[in-house]
Tab-separated table of C-alpha atoms in Angstrom:
chain	number	residue	atom	x	y	z
A	1	MET	CA	-2.380	-47.718	-25.933
A	2	ALA	CA	-1.830	-46.532	-22.363
A	3	THR	CA	1.186	-44.434	-23.387
A	4	ILE	CA	-0.864	-42.634	-26.029
A	5	ALA	CA	-3.483	-41.764	-23.424
A	6	LEU	CA	-0.729	-40.560	-21.083
A	7	VAL	CA	0.810	-38.391	-23.816
A	8	LYS	CA	-2.610	-36.882	-24.600
A	9	ALA	CA	-3.172	-36.153	-20.912
A	10	VAL	CA	0.212	-34.466	-20.582
A	11	ILE	CA	-0.411	-32.374	-23.708
A	12	LEU	CA	-3.832	-31.375	-22.361
A	13	LEU	CA	-2.327	-30.444	-18.985
A	14	VAL	CA	0.469	-28.378	-20.549
A	15	GLY	CA	-2.047	-26.650	-22.826
A	16	GLY	CA	-4.231	-25.791	-19.837
A	17	VAL	CA	-1.291	-24.385	-17.885
A	18	MET	CA	-0.233	-22.278	-20.873
A	19	ALA	CA	-3.798	-20.977	-21.303
A	20	ILE	CA	-3.949	-19.952	-17.636
A	21	TYR	CA	-0.544	-18.269	-17.926
A	22	CYS	CA	-1.573	-16.351	-21.066
A	23	PHE	CA	-4.830	-15.270	-19.416
A	24	SER	CA	-3.053	-14.009	-16.304
A	25	LEU	CA	-0.425	-12.210	-18.405
A	26	ALA	CA	-3.127	-10.503	-20.488
A	27	ARG	CA	-4.944	-9.479	-17.311
A	28	MET	CA	-1.753	-8.058	-15.825
A	29	VAL	CA	-0.978	-6.073	-18.996
A	30	ARG	CA	-4.535	-4.761	-19.116
A	31	LYS	CA	-4.266	-3.479	-15.535
A	32	ALA	CA	-0.887	-1.804	-16.184
A	33	ASP	CA	-0.514	1.885	-15.376
A	34	PRO	CA	-0.200	3.680	-18.756
A	35	ASN	CA	1.724	6.652	-17.324
A	36	GLU	CA	4.323	4.438	-15.655
A	37	TYR	CA	4.558	2.394	-18.862
A	38	ARG	CA	5.292	5.546	-20.887
A	39	ASN	CA	7.936	6.621	-18.358
A	40	ALA	CA	9.634	3.220	-18.488
A	41	LYS	CA	9.463	3.162	-22.301
A	42	ASN	CA	11.003	6.638	-22.579
A	43	LEU	CA	13.669	5.681	-20.069
A	44	SER	CA	14.656	2.479	-21.829
A	45	GLY	CA	14.796	3.779	-25.387
A	46	SER	CA	14.414	0.810	-27.698
A	47	LEU	CA	13.902	-2.904	-27.132
A	48	SER	CA	17.360	-3.681	-28.506
A	49	GLN	CA	18.923	-1.361	-25.901
A	50	VAL	CA	17.060	-3.173	-23.135
A	51	LEU	CA	18.123	-6.601	-24.404
A	52	ARG	CA	21.778	-5.532	-24.720
A	53	GLY	CA	21.830	-3.788	-21.321
A	54	LYS	CA	22.507	-0.363	-22.775
A	55	VAL	CA	19.874	1.654	-20.945
A	56	THR	CA	21.149	5.176	-20.305
A	57	LEU	CA	22.377	5.508	-16.717
A	58	TYR	CA	22.453	9.311	-16.524
A	59	HIS	CA	19.871	11.895	-17.587
A	60	ASP	CA	20.888	15.558	-17.545
A	61	GLY	CA	24.041	14.661	-15.626
A	62	VAL	CA	22.137	13.008	-12.767
A	63	ARG	CA	22.195	9.274	-12.056
A	64	ASP	CA	18.721	7.818	-12.669
A	65	SER	CA	17.533	5.686	-9.742
A	66	ARG	CA	15.103	3.726	-11.934
A	67	VAL	CA	18.035	2.102	-13.754
A	68	LYS	CA	20.184	-0.520	-12.089
A	69	ALA	CA	23.771	-0.110	-13.148
A	70	GLY	CA	26.770	-2.350	-13.317
A	71	LEU	CA	29.893	-3.039	-15.300
A	72	ALA	CA	30.537	-5.614	-17.988
A	73	ILE	CA	33.671	-6.602	-19.877
A	74	ASP	CA	33.831	-5.958	-23.600
A	75	LYS	CA	35.848	-8.987	-24.722
A	76	ARG	CA	36.735	-7.512	-28.106
A	77	ARG	CA	38.335	-4.388	-26.630
A	78	ASN	CA	39.145	-5.898	-23.213
A	79	LYS	CA	37.641	-2.893	-21.390
A	80	TRP	CA	35.029	-2.314	-18.714
A	81	VAL	CA	31.824	-0.827	-20.116
A	82	PRO	CA	28.788	0.487	-18.196
A	83	HIS	CA	25.788	-1.808	-18.210
A	84	GLY	CA	22.296	-0.505	-17.447
A	85	ALA	CA	18.950	-2.258	-17.088
A	86	LEU	CA	15.548	-1.205	-15.827
A	87	SER	CA	15.318	-1.820	-12.110
A	88	ARG	CA	12.824	-4.255	-10.639
A	89	GLU	CA	11.070	-1.368	-8.893
A	90	SER	CA	10.663	0.458	-12.194
A	91	ILE	CA	9.059	-2.591	-13.808
A	92	GLU	CA	6.876	-3.362	-10.787
A	93	SER	CA	5.534	0.207	-10.758
A	94	VAL	CA	4.019	-0.440	-14.181
A	95	PHE	CA	2.245	-3.633	-13.060
A	96	LYS	CA	0.825	-2.529	-9.677
């Protein structure tokens, strides 16, 4: 009987923490700067490009400072390939 009460308390606690997290996330998204969001969205292309690390590093021949760059190994071809992701500063500018 005591273990059931403990399980219910833990479930209630986890549910409360998740509710607070969802509320704070919704508040942060609501306060986001729409212009910076559009810039970051145009920079990143599609969601699949962001998840695969294929954000374009250069625009008009100039290295974009809002993209952090690195190299990764393509195991199928055994070659170095450029890897780009949105920088932390670029993401933080959206959620000021």
